Short mmCIF file of C-alpha atoms in Angstrom, two decimals:
data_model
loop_
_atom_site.label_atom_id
_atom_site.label_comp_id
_atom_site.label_asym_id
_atom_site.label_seq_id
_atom_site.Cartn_x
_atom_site.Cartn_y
_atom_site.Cartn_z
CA UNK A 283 85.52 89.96 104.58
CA UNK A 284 87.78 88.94 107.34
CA UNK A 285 86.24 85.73 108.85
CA UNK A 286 88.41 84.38 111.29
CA UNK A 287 91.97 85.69 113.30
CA UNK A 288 93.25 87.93 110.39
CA UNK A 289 97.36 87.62 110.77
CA UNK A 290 98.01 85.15 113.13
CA UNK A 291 101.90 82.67 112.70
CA UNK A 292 99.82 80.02 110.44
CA UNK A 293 98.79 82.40 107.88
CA UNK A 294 102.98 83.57 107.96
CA UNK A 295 104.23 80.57 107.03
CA UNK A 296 102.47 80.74 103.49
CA UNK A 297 103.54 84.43 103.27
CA UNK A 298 107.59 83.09 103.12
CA UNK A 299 106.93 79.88 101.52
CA UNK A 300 110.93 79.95 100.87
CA UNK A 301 111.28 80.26 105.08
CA UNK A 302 111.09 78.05 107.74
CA UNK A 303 108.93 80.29 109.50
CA UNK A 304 107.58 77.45 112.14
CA UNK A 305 111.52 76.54 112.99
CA UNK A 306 112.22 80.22 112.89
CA UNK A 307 109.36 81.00 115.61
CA UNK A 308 110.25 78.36 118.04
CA UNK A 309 113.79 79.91 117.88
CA UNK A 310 112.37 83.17 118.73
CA UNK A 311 110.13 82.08 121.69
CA UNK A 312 113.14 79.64 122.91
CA UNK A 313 115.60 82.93 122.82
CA UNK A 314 112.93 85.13 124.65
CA UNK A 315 112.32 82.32 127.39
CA UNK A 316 115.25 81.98 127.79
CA UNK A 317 116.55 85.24 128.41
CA UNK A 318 112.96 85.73 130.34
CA UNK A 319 112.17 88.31 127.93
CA UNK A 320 108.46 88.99 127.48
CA UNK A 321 106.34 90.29 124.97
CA UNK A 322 102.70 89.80 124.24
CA UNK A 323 101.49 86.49 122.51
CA UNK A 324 99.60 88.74 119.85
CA UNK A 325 102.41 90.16 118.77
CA UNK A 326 104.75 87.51 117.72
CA UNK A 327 103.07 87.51 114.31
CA UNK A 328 104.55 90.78 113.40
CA UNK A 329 107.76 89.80 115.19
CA UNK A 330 107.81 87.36 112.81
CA UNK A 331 106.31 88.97 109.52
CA UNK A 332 109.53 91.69 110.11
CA UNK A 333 111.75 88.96 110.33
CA UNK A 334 110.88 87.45 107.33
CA UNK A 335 111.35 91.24 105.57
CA UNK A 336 114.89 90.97 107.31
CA UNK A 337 115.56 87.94 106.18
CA UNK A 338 114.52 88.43 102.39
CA UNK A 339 116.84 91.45 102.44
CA UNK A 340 119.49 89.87 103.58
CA UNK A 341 119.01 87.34 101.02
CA UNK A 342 118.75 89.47 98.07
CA UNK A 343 121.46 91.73 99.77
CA UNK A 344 119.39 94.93 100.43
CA UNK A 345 120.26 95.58 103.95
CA UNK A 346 120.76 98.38 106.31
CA UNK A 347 124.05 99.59 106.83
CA UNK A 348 123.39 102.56 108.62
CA UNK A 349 121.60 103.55 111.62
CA UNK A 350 121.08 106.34 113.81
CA UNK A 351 121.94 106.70 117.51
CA UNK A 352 119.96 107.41 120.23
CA UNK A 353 119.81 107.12 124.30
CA UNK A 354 117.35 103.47 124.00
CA UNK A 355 119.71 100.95 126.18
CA UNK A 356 119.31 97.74 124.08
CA UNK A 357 121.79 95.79 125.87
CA UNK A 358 119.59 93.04 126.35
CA UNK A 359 117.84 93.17 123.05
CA UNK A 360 121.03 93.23 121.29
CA UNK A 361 122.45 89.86 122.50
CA UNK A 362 119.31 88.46 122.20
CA UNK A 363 118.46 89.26 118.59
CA UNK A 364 122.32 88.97 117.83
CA UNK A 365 121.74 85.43 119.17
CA UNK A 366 118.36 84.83 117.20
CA UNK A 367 120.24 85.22 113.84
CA UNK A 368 123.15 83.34 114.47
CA UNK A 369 121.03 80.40 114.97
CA UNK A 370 118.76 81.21 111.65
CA UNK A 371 121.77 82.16 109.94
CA UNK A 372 124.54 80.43 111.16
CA UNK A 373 127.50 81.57 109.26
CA UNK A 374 126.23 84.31 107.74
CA UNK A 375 127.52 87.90 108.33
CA UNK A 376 124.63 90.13 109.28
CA UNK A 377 125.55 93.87 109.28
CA UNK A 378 125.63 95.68 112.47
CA UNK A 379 122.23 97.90 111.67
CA UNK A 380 119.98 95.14 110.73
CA UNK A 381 120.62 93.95 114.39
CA UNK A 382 120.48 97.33 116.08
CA UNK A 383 117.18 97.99 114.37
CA UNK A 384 115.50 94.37 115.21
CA UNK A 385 116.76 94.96 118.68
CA UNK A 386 115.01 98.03 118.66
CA UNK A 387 111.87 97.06 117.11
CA UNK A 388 111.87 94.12 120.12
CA UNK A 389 112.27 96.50 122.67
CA UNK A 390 109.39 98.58 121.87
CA UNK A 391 107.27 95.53 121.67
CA UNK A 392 108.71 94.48 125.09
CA UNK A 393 108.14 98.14 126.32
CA UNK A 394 105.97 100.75 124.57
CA UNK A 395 107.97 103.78 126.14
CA UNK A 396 110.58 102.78 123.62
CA UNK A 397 108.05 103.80 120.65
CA UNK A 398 109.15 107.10 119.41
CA UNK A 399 107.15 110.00 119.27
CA UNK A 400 108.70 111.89 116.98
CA UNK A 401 111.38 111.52 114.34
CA UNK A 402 113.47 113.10 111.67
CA UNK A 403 112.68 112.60 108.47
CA UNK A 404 114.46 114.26 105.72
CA UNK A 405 115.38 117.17 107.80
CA UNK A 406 111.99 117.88 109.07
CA UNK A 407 110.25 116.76 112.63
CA UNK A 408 107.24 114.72 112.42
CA UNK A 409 104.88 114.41 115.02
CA UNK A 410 104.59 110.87 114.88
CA UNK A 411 101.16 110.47 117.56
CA UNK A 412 99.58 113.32 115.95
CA UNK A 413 99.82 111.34 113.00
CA UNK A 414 98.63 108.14 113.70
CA UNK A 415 95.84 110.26 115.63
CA UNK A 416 95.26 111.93 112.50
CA UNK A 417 94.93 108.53 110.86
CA UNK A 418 92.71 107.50 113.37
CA UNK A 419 90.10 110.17 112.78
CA UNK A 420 90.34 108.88 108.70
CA UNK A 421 89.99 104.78 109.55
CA UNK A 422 86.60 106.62 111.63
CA UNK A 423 85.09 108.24 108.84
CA UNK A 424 85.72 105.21 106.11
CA UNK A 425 85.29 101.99 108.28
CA UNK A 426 83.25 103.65 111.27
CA UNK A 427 85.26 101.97 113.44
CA UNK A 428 87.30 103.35 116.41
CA UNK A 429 91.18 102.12 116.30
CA UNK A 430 92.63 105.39 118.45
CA UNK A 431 92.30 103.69 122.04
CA UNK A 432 93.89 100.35 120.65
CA UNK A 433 97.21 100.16 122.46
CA UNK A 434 98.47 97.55 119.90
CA UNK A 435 97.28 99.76 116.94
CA UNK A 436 98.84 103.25 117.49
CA UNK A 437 101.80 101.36 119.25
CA UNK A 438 102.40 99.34 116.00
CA UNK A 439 101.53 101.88 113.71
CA UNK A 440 104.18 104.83 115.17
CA UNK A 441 106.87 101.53 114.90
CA UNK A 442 105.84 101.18 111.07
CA UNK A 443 106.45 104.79 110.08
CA UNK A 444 109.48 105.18 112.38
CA UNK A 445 110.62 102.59 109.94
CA UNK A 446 109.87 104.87 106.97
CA UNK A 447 113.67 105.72 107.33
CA UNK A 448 114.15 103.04 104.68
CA UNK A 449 112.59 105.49 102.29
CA UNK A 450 115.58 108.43 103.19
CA UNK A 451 117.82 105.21 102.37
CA UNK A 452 116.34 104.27 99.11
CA UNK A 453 115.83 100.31 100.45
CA UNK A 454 112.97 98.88 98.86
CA UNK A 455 110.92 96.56 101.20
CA UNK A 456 109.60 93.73 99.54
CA UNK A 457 106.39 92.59 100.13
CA UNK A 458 105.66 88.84 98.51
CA UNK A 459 102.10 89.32 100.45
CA UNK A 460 100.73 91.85 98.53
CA UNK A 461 98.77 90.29 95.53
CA UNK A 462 97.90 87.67 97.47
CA UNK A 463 96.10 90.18 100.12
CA UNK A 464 94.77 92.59 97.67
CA UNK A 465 92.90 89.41 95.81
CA UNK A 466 91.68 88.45 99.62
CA UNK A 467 91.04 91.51 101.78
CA UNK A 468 90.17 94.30 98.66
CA UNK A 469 88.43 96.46 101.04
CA UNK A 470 90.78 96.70 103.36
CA UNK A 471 93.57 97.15 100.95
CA UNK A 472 91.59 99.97 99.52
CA UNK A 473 91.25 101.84 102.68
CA UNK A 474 94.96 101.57 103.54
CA UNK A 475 95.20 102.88 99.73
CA UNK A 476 93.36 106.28 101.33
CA UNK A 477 95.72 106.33 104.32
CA UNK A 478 99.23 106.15 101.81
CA UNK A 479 97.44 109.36 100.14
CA UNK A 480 97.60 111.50 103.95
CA UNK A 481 101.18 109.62 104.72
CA UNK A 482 102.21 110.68 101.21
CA UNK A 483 101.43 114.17 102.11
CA UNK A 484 103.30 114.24 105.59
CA UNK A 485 106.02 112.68 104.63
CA UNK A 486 106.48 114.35 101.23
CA UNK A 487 107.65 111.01 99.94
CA UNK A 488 106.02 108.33 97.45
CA UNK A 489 104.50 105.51 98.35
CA UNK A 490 105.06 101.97 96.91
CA UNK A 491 102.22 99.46 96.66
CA UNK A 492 104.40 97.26 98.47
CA UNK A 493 104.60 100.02 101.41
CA UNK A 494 100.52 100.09 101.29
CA UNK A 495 100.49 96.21 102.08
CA UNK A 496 102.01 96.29 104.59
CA UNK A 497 99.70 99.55 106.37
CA UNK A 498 96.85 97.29 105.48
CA UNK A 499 97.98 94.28 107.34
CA UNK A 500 98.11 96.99 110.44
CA UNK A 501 94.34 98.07 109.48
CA UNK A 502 93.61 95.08 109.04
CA UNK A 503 94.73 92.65 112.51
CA UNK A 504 92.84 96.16 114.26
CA UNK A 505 89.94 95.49 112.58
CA UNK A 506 89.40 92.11 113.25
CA UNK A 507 90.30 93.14 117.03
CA UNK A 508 87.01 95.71 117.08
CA UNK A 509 84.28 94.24 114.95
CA UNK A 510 82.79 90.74 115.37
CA UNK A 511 81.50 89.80 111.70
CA UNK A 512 77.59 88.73 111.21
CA UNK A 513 77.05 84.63 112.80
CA UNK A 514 75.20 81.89 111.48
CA UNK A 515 72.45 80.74 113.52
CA UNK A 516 72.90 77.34 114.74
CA UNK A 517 70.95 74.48 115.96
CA UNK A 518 72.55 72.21 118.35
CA UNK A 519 71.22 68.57 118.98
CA UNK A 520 73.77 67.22 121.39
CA UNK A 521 72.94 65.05 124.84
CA UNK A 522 76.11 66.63 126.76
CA UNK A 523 75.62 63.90 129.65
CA UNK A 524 77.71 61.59 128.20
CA UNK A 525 81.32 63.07 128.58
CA UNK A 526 82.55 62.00 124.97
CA UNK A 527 80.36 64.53 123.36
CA UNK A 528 80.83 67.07 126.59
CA UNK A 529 84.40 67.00 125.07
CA UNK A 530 83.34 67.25 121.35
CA UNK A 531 81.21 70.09 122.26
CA UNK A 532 83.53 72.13 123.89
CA UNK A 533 85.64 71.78 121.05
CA UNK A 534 83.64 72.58 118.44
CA UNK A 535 82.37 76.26 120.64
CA UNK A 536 85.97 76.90 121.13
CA UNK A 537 86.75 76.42 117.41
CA UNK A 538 83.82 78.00 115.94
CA UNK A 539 82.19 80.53 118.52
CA UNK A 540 83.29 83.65 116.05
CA UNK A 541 81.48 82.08 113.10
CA UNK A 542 78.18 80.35 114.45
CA UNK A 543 75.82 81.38 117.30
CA UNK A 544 73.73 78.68 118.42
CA UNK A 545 70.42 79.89 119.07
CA UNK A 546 69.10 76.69 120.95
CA UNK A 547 70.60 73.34 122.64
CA UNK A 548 69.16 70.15 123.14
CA UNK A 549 69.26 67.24 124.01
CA UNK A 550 67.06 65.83 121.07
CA UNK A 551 65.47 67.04 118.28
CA UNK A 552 61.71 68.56 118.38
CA UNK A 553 60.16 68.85 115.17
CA UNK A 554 59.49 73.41 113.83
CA UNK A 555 62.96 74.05 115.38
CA UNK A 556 64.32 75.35 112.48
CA UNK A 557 61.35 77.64 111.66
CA UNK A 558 60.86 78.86 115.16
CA UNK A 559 64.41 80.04 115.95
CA UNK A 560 65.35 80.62 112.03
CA UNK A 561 68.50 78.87 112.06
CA UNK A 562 70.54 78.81 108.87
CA UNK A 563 72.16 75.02 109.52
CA UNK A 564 71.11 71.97 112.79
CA UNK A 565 74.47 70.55 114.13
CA UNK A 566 74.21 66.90 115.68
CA UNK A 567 75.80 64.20 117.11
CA UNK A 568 73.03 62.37 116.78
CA UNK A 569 72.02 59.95 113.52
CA UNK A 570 68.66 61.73 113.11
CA UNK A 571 67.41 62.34 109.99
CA UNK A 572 64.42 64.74 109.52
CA UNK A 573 63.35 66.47 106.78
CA UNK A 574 64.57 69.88 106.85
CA UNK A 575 64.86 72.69 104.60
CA UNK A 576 68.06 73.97 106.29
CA UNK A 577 71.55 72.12 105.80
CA UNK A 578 72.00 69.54 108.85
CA UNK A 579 75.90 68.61 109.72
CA UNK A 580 76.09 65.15 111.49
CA UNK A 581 79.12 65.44 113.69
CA UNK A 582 81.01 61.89 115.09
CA UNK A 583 81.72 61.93 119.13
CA UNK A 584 85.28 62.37 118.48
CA UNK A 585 85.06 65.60 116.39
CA UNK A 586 88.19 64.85 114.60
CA UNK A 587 88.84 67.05 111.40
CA UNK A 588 86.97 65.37 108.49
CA UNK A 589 84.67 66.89 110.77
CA UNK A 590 85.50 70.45 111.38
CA UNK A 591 86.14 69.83 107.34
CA UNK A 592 82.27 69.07 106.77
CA UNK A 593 81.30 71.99 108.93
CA UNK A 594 84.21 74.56 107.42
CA UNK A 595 82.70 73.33 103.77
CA UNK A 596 78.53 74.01 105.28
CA UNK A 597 79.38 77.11 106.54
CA UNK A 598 81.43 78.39 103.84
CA UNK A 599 78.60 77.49 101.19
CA UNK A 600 75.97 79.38 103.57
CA UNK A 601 77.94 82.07 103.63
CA UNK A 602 78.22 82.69 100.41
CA UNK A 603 74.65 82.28 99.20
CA UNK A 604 73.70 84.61 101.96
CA UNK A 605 75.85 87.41 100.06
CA UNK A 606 75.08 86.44 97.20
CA UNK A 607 71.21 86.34 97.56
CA UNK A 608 71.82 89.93 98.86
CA UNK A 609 73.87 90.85 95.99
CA UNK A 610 71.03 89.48 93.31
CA UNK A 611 68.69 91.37 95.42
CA UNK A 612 70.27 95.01 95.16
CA UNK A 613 72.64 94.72 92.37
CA UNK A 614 69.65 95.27 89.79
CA UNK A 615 69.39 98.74 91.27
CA UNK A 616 73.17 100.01 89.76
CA UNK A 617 73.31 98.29 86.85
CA UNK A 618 71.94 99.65 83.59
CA UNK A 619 72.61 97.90 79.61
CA UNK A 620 73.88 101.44 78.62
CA UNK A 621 76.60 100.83 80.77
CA UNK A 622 76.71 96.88 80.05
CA UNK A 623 80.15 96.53 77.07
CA UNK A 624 79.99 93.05 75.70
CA UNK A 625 82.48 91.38 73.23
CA UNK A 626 85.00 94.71 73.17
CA UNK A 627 87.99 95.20 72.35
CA UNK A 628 90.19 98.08 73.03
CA UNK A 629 94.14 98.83 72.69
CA UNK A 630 95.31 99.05 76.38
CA UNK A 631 93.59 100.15 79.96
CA UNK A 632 93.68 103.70 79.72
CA UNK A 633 91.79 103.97 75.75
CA UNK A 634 89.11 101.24 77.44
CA UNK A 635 88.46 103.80 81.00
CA UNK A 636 88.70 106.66 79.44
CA UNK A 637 85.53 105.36 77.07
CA UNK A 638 84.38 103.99 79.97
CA UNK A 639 84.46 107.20 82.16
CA UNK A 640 83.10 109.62 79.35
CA UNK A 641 80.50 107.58 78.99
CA UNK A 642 79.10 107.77 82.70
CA UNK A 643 80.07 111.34 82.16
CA UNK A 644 77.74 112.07 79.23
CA UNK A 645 74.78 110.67 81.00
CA UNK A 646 75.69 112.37 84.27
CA UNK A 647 76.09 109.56 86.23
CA UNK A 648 79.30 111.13 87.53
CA UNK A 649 81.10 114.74 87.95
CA UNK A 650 84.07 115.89 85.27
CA UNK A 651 86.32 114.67 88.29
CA UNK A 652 85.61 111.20 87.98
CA UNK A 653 87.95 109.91 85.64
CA UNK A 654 91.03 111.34 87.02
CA UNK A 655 89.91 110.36 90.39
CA UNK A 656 90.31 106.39 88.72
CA UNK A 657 93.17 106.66 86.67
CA UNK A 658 95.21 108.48 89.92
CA UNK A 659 93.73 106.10 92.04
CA UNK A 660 95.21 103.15 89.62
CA UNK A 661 98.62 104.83 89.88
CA UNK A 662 98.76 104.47 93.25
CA UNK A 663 97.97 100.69 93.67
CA UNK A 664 96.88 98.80 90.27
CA UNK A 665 93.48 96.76 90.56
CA UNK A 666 94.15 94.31 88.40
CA UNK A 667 93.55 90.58 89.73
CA UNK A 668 94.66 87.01 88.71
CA UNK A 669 91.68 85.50 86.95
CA UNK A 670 91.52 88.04 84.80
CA UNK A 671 89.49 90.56 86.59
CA UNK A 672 90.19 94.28 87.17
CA UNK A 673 88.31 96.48 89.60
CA UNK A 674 88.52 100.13 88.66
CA UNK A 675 87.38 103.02 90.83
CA UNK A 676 87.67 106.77 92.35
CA UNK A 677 89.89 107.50 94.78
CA UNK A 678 87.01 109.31 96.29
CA UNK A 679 83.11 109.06 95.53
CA UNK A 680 82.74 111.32 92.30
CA UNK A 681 78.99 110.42 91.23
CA UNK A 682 76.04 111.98 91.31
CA UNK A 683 74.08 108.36 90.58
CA UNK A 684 75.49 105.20 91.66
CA UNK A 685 76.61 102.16 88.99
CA UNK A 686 78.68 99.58 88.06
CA UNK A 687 79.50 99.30 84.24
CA UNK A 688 80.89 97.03 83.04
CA UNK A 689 83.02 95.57 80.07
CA UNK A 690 83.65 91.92 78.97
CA UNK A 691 86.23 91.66 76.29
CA UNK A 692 87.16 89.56 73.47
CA UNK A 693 90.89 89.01 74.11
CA UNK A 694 92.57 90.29 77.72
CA UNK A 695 94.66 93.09 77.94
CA UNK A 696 97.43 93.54 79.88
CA UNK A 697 96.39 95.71 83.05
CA UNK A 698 99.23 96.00 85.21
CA UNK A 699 100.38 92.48 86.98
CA UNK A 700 97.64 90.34 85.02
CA UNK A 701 96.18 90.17 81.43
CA UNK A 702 92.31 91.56 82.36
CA UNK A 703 89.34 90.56 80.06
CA UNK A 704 86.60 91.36 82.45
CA UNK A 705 86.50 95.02 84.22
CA UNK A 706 83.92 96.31 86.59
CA UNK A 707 84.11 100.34 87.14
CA UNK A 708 82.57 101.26 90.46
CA UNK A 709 80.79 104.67 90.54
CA UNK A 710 78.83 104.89 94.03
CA UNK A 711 77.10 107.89 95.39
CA UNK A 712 78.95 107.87 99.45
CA UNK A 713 75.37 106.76 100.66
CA UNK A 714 76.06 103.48 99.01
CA UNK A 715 79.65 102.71 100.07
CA UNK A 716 77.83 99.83 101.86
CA UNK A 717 76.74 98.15 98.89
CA UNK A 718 80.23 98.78 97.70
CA UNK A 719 81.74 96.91 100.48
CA UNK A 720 79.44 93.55 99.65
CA UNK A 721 80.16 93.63 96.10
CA UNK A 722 83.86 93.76 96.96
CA UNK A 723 83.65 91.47 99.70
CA UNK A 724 81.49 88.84 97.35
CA UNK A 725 83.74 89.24 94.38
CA UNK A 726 86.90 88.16 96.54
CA UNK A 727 85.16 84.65 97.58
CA UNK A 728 84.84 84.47 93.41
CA UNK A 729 88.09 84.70 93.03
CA UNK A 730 88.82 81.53 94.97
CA UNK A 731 86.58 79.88 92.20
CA UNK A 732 87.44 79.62 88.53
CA UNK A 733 84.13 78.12 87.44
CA UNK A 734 82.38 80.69 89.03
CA UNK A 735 84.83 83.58 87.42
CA UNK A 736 84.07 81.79 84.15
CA UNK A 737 80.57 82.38 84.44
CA UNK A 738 80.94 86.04 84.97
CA UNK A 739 83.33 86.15 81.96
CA UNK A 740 80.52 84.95 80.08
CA UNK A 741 78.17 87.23 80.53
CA UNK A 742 76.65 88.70 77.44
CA UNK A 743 74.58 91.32 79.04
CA UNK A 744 73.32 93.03 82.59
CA UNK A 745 70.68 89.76 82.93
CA UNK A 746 72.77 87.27 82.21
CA UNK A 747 75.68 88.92 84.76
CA UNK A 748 73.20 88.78 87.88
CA UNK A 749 72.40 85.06 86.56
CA UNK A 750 76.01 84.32 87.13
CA UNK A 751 75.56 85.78 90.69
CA UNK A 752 75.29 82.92 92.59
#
């Protein structure tokens, strides 16, 4: 699901579309340099993705007015930031406790002894490492992945929920991100949906979906730090003597070394390459032009970017057949036509999961709990997509057989954020919270596509869906 660098000061500036947010970082960096204040390169992106939250607020006029004191010496943080929003702000008054707290936030970036251990929250103490520990131990058991000896993670994660003093004030973050990441990253989302449920708890508080973004985009940036997604296996025909495509080579690796692992490099090409090293695409520089089987990318010596375009557009297509010829292959295996609702149409979500859910229930696909577990699990974060698509399922696995029913219906109904005429219930056994995770992650590249949407939307029965699986 998460292919390349997952928050990095690119993807940012789409996230405040309103903002600056290229200006705004080079006033940052030029403020920090200046004052020969350092922090780590990796974390300017949340530097920046608070700032924009401070700057929205400001905007709408949401902002802190209070804050509490304590023995942190922010001197130098304070003139800085102080500085910072004069220049992004010019004229504009900004209230004493929006700088104290950026100051703050900058100072534990600068220096993790200023992250808090513990703080007060609505008269009780919370143990704020135990916590993230805590959450740790959960991220283990759902992703199988290891986040607790990440400095950057726990560090970033204790500055998050000493920010949950915004809930004691009643200041609603927004979060302009959120549909737009839900729709991308669904599986992370979801597992940051599981860690609100725990904070929930501690905290004694609600949770907004907005306030579950924004965990996931901390889930998320430590994921892509500890697992290296699956490669394509390359071919590379490139004669590297001549410096030109030396250069063009180096570029490419540099570029594309977390997507594609080339298997073999030479000079020219030998003819059973492909089927000896089972490579999935042959790169060249070369105008060659054998008859292959697998895609071949011709590359020009410059490598300018109509070509990293070609190979972006290769890679993205192989990709994507690869899950989906996976998909075909296994999907057969949780789908039944009992559970297959074509040409429906019922009065509103609830009348439509609630038929849904009994019905799995009857046939003992899933436990009494099921249903609750959904409509609980849709109360805490809605999922509802744009093209028309919503994605039901337990907050926890409730069934004692896997499937996937499904309903297309005549007219949408509204869902929550978007009229929904095609829903897909998930109910998977824990064993196959794998398959789970490729459906998800193979229904968000969909979602880019409206032709291919359409074809699912079409669907008239269980045969006809896998068809549209391509």
């Amino acid at each position: 699901e998460v292919g390349e660098e997952f928050l990095n000061s690119t993807e940012l500036m789409q996230v405040y579309p309103e903002l600056d947010m290229e200006h705004i970082q080079s006033i940052i960096w030029d403020e920090l340099k200046h004052n020969r204040y350092a922090i780590r390169k990796s974390l300017m992106p949340f530097l920046l993705l608070h700032m924009g939250i401070v700057l929205q607020r400001i905007k709408e006029g949401h902002t802190v007015q209070e804050f509490s004191q304590d023995e942190l010496d922010l001197e130098v943080e304070y003139q800085i930031v102080r500085s910072i929003f004069s220049k992004i702000l010019e004229k504009t008054i900004i209230p004493e406790a929006e700088v104290v707290s950026f100051a703050k936030l900058l100072k534990a970036y600068h220096n993790s002894d200023a992250v808090e251990s513990k703080i007060s929250f609505r008269g009780e103490i919370v143990d704020l490492e135990d916590v993230v520990r805590q959450i740790g131990e959960q991220l283990y058991s759902i992703m199988g992945v290891s986040f607790i000896e990440q400095e950057d993670f726990t560090m970033r994660f204790q500055l998050h929920l000493q920010g949950l003093e915004r809930v004691q004030l009643d200041l609603s973050l927004p979060n302009v991100y959120v549909q737009t990441f839900k729709r991308q990253y669904p599986l992370v989302f979801d597992t940051a949906v599981s860690i609100s449920q725990y904070l929930m708890s501690v905290f004694q508080c609600e949770m907004t979906e907005e306030e579950i973004g924004f965990i996931a985009l901390h889930i998320g940036a430590a994921y892509m730090q500890r697992v290296k997604p699956q490669k394509l296996r390359a071919i590379l025909i490139a004669n590297t003597q001549y410096p030109l495509i030396a250069g063009s080579v180096s570029r490419m690796k540099d570029q594309f070394s977390h997507r594609l692992d080339f298997v073999v490099e030479q000079s020219t090409f030998t003819t059973d390459l492909s089927e000896f090293y089972d490579a999935d695409l042959l790169i060249t520089f070369d105008q060659l032009e054998p008859a292959l089987e697998i895609p071949i990318v011709r590359l020009g010596l410059f490598f300018n970017t109509q070509d990293e375009i070609q190979l972006i557009k290769v890679m993205n297509t192989l990709e994507t057949e690869q899950m989906s010829h996976k998909i075909r292959s296994q999907i057969p295996n949780f789908m039944s036509e009992k559970f297959f609702y074509a040409n429906i149409q019922p009065n509103n979500r609830d009348e439509l999961l609630r038929e849904m859910g009994q019905h799995l229930i009857q046939e003992n696909i899933v436990t009494e709990e099921f249903l609750n577990s959904v409509l609980e699990r849709e109360k805490l974060s809605s999922t509802d997509f744009d093209y028309a698509l919503a994605i039901p399922h337990p907050l926890r696995p409730e069934s004692k057989q896997s499937m996937i029913s499904i309903a297309v219906l005549k007219e949408p109904i509204r869902w929550n954020h978007f009229p929904v005429k095609l829903v897909i219930l998930l109910a998977l056994k824990e064993e196959d919270m794998e398959f789970m995770q490729l459906f998800l992650g193979w229904l968000g590249k969909q979602l880019d596509s409206p032709e291919k949407m359409m074809l699912l939307l079409e669907a008239k029965n269980v045969e006809s869906f896998i068809e549209a699986i391509r």
